[in-house]
PDB file of C-alpha atoms in Angstrom:
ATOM      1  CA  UNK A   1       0.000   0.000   0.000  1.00  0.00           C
ATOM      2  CA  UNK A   2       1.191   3.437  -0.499  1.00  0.00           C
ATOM      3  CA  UNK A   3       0.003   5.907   1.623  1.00  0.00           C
ATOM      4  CA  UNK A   4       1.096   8.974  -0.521  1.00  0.00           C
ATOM      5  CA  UNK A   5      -1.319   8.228  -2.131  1.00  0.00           C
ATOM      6  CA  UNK A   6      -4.283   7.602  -0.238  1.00  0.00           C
ATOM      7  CA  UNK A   7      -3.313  11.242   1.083  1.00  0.00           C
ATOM      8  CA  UNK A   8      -2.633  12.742  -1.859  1.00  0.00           C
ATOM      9  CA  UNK A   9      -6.665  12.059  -2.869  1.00  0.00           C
ATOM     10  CA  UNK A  10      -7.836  14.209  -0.036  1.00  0.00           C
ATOM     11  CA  UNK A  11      -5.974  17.334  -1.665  1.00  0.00           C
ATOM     12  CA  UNK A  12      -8.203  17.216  -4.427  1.00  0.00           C
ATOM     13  CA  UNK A  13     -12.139  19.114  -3.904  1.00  0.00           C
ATOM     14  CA  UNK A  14     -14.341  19.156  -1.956  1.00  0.00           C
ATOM     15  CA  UNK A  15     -12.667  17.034   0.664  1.00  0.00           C
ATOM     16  CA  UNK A  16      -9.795  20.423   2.180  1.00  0.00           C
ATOM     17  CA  UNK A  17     -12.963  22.463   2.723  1.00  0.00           C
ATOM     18  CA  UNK A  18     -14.922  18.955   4.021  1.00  0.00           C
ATOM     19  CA  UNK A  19     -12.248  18.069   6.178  1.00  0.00           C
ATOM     20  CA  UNK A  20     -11.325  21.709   7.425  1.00  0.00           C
ATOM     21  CA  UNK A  21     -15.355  22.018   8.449  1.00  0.00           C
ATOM     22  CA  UNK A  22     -15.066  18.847  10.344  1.00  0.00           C
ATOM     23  CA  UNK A  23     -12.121  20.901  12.315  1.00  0.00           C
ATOM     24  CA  UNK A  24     -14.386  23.445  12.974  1.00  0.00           C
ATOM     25  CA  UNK A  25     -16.868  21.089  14.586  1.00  0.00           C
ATOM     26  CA  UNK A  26     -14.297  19.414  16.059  1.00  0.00           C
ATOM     27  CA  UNK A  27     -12.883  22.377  17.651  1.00  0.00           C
ATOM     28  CA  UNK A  28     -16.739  23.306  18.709  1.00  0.00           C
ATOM     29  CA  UNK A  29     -16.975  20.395  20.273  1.00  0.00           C
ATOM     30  CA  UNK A  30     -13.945  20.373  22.436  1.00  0.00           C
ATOM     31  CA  UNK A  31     -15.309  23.973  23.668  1.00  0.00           C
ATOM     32  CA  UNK A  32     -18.662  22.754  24.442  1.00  0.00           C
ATOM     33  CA  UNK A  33     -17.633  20.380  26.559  1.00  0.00           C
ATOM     34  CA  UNK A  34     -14.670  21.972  28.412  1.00  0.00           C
ATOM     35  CA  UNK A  35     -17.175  25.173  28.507  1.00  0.00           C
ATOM     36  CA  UNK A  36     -20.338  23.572  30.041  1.00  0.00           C
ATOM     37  CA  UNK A  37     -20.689  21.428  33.382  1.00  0.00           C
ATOM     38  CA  UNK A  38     -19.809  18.300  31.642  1.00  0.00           C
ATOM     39  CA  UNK A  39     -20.624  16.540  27.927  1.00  0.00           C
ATOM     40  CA  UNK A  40     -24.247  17.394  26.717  1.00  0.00           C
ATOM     41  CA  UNK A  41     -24.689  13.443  26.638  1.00  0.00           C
ATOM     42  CA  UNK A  42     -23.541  12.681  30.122  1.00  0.00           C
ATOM     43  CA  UNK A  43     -26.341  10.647  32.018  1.00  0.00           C
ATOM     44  CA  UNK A  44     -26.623  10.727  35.803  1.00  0.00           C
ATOM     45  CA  UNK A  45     -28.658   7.625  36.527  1.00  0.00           C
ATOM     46  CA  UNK A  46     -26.848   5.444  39.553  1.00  0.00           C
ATOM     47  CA  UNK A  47     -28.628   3.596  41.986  1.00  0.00           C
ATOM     48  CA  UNK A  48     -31.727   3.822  40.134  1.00  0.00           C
ATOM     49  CA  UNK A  49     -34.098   0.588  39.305  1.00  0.00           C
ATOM     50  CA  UNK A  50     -34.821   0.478  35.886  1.00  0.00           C
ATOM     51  CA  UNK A  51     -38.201  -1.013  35.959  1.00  0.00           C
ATOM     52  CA  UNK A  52     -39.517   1.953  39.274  1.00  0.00           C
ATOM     53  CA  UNK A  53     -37.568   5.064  37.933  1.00  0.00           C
ATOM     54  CA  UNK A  54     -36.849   5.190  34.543  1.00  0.00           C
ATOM     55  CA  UNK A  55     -39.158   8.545  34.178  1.00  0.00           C
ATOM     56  CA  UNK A  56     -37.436  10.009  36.886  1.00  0.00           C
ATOM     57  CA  UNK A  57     -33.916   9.117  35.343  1.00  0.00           C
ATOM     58  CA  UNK A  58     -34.804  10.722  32.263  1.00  0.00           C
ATOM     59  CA  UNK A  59     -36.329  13.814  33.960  1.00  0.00           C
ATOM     60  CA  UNK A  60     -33.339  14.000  35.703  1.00  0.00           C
ATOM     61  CA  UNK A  61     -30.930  13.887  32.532  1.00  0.00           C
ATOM     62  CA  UNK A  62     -33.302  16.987  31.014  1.00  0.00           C
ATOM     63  CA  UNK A  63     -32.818  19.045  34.405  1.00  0.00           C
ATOM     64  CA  UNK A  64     -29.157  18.397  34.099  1.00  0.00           C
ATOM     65  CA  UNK A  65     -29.279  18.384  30.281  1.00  0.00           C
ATOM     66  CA  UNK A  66     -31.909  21.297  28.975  1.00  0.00           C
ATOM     67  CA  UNK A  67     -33.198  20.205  25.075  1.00  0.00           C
ATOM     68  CA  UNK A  68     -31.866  23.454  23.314  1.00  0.00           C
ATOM     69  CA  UNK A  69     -28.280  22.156  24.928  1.00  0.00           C
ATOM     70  CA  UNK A  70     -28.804  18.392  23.821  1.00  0.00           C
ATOM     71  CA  UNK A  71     -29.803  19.455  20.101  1.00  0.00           C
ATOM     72  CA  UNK A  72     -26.264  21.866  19.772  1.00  0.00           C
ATOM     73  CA  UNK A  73     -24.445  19.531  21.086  1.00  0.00           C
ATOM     74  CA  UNK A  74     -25.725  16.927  18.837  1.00  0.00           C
ATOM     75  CA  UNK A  75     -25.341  19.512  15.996  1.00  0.00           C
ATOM     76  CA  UNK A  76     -21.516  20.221  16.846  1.00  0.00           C
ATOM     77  CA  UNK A  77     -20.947  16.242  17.110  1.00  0.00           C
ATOM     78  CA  UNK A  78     -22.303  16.206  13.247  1.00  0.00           C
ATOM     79  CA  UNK A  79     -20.720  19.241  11.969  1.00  0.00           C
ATOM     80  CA  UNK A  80     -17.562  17.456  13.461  1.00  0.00           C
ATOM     81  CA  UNK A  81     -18.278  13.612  12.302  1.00  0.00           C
ATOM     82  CA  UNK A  82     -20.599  14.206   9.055  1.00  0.00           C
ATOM     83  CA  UNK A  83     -18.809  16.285   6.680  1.00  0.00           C
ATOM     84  CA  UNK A  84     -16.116  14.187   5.002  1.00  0.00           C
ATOM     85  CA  UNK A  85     -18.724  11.402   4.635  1.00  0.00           C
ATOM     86  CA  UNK A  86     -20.367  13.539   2.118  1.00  0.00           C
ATOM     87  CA  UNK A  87     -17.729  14.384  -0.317  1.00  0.00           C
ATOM     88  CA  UNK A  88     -19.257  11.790  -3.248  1.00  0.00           C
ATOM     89  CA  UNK A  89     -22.635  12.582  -2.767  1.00  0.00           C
ATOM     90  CA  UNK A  90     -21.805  16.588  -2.921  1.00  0.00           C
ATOM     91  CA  UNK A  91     -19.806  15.956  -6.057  1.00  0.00           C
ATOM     92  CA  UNK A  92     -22.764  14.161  -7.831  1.00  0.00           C
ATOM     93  CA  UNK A  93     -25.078  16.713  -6.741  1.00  0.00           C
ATOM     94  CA  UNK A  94     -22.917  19.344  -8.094  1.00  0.00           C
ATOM     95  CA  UNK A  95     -21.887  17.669 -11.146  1.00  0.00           C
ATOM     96  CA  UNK A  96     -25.406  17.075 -11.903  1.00  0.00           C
ATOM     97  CA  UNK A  97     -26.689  20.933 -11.878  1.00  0.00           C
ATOM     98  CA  UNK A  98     -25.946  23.324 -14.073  1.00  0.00           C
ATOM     99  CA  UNK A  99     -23.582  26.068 -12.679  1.00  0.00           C
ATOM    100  CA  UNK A 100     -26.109  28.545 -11.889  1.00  0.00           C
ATOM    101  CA  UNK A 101     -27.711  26.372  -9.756  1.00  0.00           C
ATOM    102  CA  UNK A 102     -24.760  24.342  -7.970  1.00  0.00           C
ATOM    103  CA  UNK A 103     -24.746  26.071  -4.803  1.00  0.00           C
ATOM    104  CA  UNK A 104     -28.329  25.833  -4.229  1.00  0.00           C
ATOM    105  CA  UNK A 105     -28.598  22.318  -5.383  1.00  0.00           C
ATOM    106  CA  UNK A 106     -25.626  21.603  -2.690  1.00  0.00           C
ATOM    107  CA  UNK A 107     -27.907  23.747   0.174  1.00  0.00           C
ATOM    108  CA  UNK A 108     -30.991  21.903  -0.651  1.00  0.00           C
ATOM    109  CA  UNK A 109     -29.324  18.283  -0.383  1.00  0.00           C
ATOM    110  CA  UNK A 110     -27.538  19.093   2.899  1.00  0.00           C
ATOM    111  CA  UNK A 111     -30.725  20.594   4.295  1.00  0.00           C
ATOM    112  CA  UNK A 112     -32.348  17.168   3.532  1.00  0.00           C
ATOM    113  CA  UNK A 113     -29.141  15.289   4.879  1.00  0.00           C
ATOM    114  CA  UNK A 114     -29.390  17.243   8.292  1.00  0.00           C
ATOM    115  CA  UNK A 115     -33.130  17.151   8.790  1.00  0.00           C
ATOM    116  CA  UNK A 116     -33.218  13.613   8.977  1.00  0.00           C
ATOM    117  CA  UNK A 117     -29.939  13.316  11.017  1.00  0.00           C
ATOM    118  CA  UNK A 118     -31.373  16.085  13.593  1.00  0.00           C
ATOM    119  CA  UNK A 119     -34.304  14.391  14.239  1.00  0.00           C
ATOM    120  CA  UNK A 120     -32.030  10.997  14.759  1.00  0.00           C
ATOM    121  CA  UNK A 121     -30.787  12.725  17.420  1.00  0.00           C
ATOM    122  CA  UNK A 122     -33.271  12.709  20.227  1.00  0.00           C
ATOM    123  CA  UNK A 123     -34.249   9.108  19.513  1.00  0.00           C
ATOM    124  CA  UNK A 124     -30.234   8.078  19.660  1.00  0.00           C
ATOM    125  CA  UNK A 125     -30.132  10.466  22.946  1.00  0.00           C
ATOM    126  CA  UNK A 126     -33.103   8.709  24.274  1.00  0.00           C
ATOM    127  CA  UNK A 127     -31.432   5.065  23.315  1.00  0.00           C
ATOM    128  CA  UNK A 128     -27.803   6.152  24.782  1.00  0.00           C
ATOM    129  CA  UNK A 129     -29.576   7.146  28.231  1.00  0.00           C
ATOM    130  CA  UNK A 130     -31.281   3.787  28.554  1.00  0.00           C
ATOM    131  CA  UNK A 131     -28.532   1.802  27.933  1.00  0.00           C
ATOM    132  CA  UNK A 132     -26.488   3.654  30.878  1.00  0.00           C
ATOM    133  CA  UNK A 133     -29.575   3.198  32.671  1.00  0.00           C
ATOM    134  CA  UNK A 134     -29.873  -0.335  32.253  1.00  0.00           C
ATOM    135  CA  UNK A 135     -25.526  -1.276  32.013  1.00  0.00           C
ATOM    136  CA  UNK A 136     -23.942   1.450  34.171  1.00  0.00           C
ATOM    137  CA  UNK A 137     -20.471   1.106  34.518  1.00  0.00           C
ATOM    138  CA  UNK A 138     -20.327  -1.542  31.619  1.00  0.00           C
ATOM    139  CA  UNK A 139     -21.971   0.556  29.029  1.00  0.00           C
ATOM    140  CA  UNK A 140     -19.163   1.583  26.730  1.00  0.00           C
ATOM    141  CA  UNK A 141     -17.849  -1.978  26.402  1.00  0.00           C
ATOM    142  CA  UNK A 142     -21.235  -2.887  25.424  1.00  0.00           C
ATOM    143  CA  UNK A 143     -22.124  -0.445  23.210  1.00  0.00           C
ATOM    144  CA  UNK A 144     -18.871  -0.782  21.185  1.00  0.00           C
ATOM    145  CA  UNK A 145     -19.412  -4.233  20.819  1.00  0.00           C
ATOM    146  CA  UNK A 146     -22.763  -3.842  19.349  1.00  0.00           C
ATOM    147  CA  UNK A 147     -20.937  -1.057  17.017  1.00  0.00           C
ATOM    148  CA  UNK A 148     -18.585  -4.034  16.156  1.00  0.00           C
ATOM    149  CA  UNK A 149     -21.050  -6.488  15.568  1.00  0.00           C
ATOM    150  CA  UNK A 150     -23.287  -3.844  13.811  1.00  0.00           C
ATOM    151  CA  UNK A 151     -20.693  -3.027  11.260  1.00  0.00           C
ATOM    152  CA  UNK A 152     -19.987  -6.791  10.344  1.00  0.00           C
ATOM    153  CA  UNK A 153     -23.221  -7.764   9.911  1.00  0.00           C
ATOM    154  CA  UNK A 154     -25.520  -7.648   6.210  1.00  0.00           C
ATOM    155  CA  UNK A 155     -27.503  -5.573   6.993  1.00  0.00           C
ATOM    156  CA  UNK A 156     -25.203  -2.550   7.800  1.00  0.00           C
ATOM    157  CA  UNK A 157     -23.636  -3.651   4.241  1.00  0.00           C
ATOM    158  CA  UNK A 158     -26.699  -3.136   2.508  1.00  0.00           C
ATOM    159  CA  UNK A 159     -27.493   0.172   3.933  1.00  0.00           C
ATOM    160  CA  UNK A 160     -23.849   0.989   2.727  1.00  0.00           C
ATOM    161  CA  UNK A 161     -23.992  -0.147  -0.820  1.00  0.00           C
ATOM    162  CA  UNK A 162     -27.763   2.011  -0.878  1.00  0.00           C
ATOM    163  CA  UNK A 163     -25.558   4.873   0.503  1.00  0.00           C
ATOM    164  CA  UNK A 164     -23.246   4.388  -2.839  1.00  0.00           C
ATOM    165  CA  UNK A 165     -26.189   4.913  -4.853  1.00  0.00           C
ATOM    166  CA  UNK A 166     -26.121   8.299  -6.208  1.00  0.00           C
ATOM    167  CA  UNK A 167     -29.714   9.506  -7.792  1.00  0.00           C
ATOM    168  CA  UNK A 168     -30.798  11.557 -10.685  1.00  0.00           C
ATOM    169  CA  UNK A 169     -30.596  15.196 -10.379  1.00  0.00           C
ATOM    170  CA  UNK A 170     -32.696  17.636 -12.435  1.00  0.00           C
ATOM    171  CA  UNK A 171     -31.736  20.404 -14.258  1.00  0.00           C
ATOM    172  CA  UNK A 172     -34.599  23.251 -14.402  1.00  0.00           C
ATOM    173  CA  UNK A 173     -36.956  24.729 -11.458  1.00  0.00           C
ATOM    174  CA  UNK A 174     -38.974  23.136  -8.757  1.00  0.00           C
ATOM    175  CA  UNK A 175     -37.994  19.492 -10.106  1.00  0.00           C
ATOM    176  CA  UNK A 176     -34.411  20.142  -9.611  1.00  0.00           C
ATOM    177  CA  UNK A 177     -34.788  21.375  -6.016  1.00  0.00           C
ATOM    178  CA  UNK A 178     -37.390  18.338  -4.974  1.00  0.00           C
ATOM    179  CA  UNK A 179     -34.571  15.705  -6.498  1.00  0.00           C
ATOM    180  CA  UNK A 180     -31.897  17.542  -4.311  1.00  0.00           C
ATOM    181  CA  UNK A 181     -33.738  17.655  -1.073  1.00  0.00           C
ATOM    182  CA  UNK A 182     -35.049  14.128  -1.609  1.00  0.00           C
ATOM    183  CA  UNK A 183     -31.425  13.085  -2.623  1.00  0.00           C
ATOM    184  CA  UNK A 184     -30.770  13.994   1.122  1.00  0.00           C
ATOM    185  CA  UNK A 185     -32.861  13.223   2.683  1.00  0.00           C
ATOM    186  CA  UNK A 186     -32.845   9.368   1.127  1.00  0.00           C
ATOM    187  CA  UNK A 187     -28.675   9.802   1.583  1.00  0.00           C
ATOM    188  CA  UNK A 188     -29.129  10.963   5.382  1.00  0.00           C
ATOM    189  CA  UNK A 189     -31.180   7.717   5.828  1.00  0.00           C
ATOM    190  CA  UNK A 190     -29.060   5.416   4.463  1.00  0.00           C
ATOM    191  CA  UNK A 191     -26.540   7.351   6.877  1.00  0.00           C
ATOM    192  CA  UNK A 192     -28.243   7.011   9.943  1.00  0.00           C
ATOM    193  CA  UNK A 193     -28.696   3.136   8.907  1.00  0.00           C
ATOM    194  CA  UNK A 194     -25.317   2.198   8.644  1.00  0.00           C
ATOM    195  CA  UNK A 195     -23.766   4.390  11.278  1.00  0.00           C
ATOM    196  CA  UNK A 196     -26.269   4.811  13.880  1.00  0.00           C
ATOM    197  CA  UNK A 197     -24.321   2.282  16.430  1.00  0.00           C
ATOM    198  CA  UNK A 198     -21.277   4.360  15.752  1.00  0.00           C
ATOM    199  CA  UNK A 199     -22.903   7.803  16.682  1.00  0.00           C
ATOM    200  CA  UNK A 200     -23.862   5.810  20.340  1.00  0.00           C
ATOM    201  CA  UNK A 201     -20.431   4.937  21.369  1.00  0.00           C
ATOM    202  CA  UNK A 202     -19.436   8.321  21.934  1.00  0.00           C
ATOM    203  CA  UNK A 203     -22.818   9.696  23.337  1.00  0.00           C
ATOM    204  CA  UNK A 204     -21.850   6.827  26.031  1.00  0.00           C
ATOM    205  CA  UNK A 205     -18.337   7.671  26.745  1.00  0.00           C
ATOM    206  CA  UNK A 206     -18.460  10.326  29.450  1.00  0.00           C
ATOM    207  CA  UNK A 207     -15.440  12.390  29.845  1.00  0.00           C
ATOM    208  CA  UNK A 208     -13.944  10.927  26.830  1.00  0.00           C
ATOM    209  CA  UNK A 209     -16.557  11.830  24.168  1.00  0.00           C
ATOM    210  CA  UNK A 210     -14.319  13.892  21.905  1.00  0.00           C
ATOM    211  CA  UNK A 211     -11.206  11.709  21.487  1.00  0.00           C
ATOM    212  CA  UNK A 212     -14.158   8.706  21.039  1.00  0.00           C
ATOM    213  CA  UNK A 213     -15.871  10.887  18.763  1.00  0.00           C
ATOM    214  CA  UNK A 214     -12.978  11.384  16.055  1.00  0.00           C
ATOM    215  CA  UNK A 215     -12.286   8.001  16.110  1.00  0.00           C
ATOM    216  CA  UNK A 216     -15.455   6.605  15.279  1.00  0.00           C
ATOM    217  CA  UNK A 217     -15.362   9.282  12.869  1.00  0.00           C
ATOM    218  CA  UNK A 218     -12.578   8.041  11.388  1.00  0.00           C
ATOM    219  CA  UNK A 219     -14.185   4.651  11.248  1.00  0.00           C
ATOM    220  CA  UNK A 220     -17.177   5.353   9.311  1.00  0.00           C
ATOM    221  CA  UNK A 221     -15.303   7.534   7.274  1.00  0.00           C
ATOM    222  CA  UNK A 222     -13.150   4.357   6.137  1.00  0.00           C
ATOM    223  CA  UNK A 223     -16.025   2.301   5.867  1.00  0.00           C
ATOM    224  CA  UNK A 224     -17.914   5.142   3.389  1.00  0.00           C
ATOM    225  CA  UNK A 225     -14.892   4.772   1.367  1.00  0.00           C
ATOM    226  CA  UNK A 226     -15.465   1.022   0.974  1.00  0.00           C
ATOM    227  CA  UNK A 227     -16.758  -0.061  -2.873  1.00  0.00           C
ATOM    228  CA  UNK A 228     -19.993  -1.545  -2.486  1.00  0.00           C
ATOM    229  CA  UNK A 229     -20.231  -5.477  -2.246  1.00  0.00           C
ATOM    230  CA  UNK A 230     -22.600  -8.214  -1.465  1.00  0.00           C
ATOM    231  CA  UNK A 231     -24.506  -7.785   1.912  1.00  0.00           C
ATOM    232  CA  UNK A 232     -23.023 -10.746   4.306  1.00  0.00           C
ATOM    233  CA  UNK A 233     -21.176 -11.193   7.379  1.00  0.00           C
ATOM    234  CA  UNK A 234     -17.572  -9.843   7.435  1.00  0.00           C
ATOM    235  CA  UNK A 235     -14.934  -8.019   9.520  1.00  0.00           C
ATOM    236  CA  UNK A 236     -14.481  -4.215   9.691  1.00  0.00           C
ATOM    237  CA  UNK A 237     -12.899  -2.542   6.794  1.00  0.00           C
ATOM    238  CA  UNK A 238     -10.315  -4.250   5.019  1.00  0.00           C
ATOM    239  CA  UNK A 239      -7.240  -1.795   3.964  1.00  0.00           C
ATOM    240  CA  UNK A 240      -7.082  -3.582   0.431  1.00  0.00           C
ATOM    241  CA  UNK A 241     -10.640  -2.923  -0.366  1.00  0.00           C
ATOM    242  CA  UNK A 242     -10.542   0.543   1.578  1.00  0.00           C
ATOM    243  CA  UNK A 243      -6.900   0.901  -0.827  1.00  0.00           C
ATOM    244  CA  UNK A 244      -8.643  -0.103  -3.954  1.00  0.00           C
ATOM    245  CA  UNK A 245     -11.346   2.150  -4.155  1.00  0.00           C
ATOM    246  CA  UNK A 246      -9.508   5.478  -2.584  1.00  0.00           C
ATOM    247  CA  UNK A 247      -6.862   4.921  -5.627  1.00  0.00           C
ATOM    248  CA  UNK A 248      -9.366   4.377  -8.216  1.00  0.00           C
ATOM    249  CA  UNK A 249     -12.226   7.051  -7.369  1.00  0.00           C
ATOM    250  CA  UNK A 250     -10.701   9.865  -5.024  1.00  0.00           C
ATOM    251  CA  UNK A 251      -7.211  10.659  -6.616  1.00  0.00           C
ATOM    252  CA  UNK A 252      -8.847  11.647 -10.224  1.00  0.00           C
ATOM    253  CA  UNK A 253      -9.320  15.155  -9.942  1.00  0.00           C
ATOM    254  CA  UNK A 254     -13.072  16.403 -10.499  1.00  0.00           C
ATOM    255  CA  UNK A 255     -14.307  18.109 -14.013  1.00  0.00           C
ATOM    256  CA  UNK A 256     -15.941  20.938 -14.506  1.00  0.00           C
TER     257      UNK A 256
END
């Protein structure tokens, strides 16, 4: 393998300005957290029975955790995770319009794309707090292993190769708008599918959300990059197949 140039590909557009917004929301992050009393996701459940106060555990997480500050934290963690996974879908989108309509086309398919992640978050909240609820002190090492597991299994596959597909684009009017929004909106599904178990291992991981957060954004980043295959049970990304399609799609510089 040569890694030259695997990082030579990422010079090329859109990924500097993908990569540099992912900074930003990186950098967000970090002052969120070190900023507020502790990670928007932290859950303060102890000694409670899950089957007697479960309402009262998640009152108590909304007293300590207010919904405005749950939702921009949420928002920071995708503006730090979600923008290099989009470079191929952006560059279809924009391909596929004509140039006075490019940068609209673009801000109607990431509106799409973060509508359905934003309302992903409150149900992934909702899922991270029970699971602390229900393993304590054992909840990270459970909820990576389902990540694991999740990310080997067919179904996760599938949801990847439907994340490959790109979709046609219109050229003229109302049309063109509808097939970028939808475009998002189907791509931001297809998202949440495949890399929903991901997003939980850092809502779990306490004082350690942000250095758990860029790694399992690094991870679904390399298993984006993946060329589709057929759905079945296999291990997490293999560097020949991760190699292979970097080489062959990323380093050719776009046109037009």
């Amino acid at each position: 393998m040569r890694p030259g140039l695997v990082l030579r590909s990422f010079t090329y557009a859109p990924w500097p300005i993908l990569l540099a917004t992912a900074g930003v929301g990186l950098a967000l992050s970090l002052y969120n957290d070190v900023s507020s009393e502790g990670p928007a996701f932290c859950v303060a459940v102890n000694g409670l029975s899950i089957v007697t106060r479960w309402p009262a555990a998640l009152q108590a997480e909304l007293a300590l955790n207010p919904l405005h500050r749950i939702l921009a934290g949420w928002f920071l963690m995708l503006l730090a995770m979600m923008p290099p996974l989009l470079a191929m879908p952006l560059m279809h989108v924009w391909h596929s319009s004509l140039a006075r309509r490019r940068m609209r086309a673009s801000a109607l398919f990431l509106f799409g794309y973060c509508a359905l992640w934003m309302a992903a978050g409150p149900v992934l909240w909702v899922l991270a707090l029970l699971l602390q609820f229900t393993l304590g002190q054992n909840v990270f090492i459970v909820t990576l292993l389902i990540a694991l597991v999740w990310s080997a299994s067919p179904w996760h596959r599938a949801a990847l190769n439907r994340g490959h597909q790109p979709q046609r684009i219109g050229l003229f009017g109302w049309p063109a708008d509808k097939d970028c929004l939808t475009f998002g909106m189907r791509h931001g599904l297809f998202c949440i599918v495949s890399c929903w178990a991901w997003m939980l291992v850092p809502l779990v991981s306490g004082t350690w959300h942000i250095p758990v957060m860029l790694l399992a954004g690094l991870i679904v980043l390399a298993e984006r990059l993946t060329p589709p295959r057929p759905p079945g049970w296999h291990w997490l990304v293999s560097p020949m197949h991760f190699y292979t399609f970097v080489t062959k799609h990323l380093s050719e510089r776009p046109h037009g």
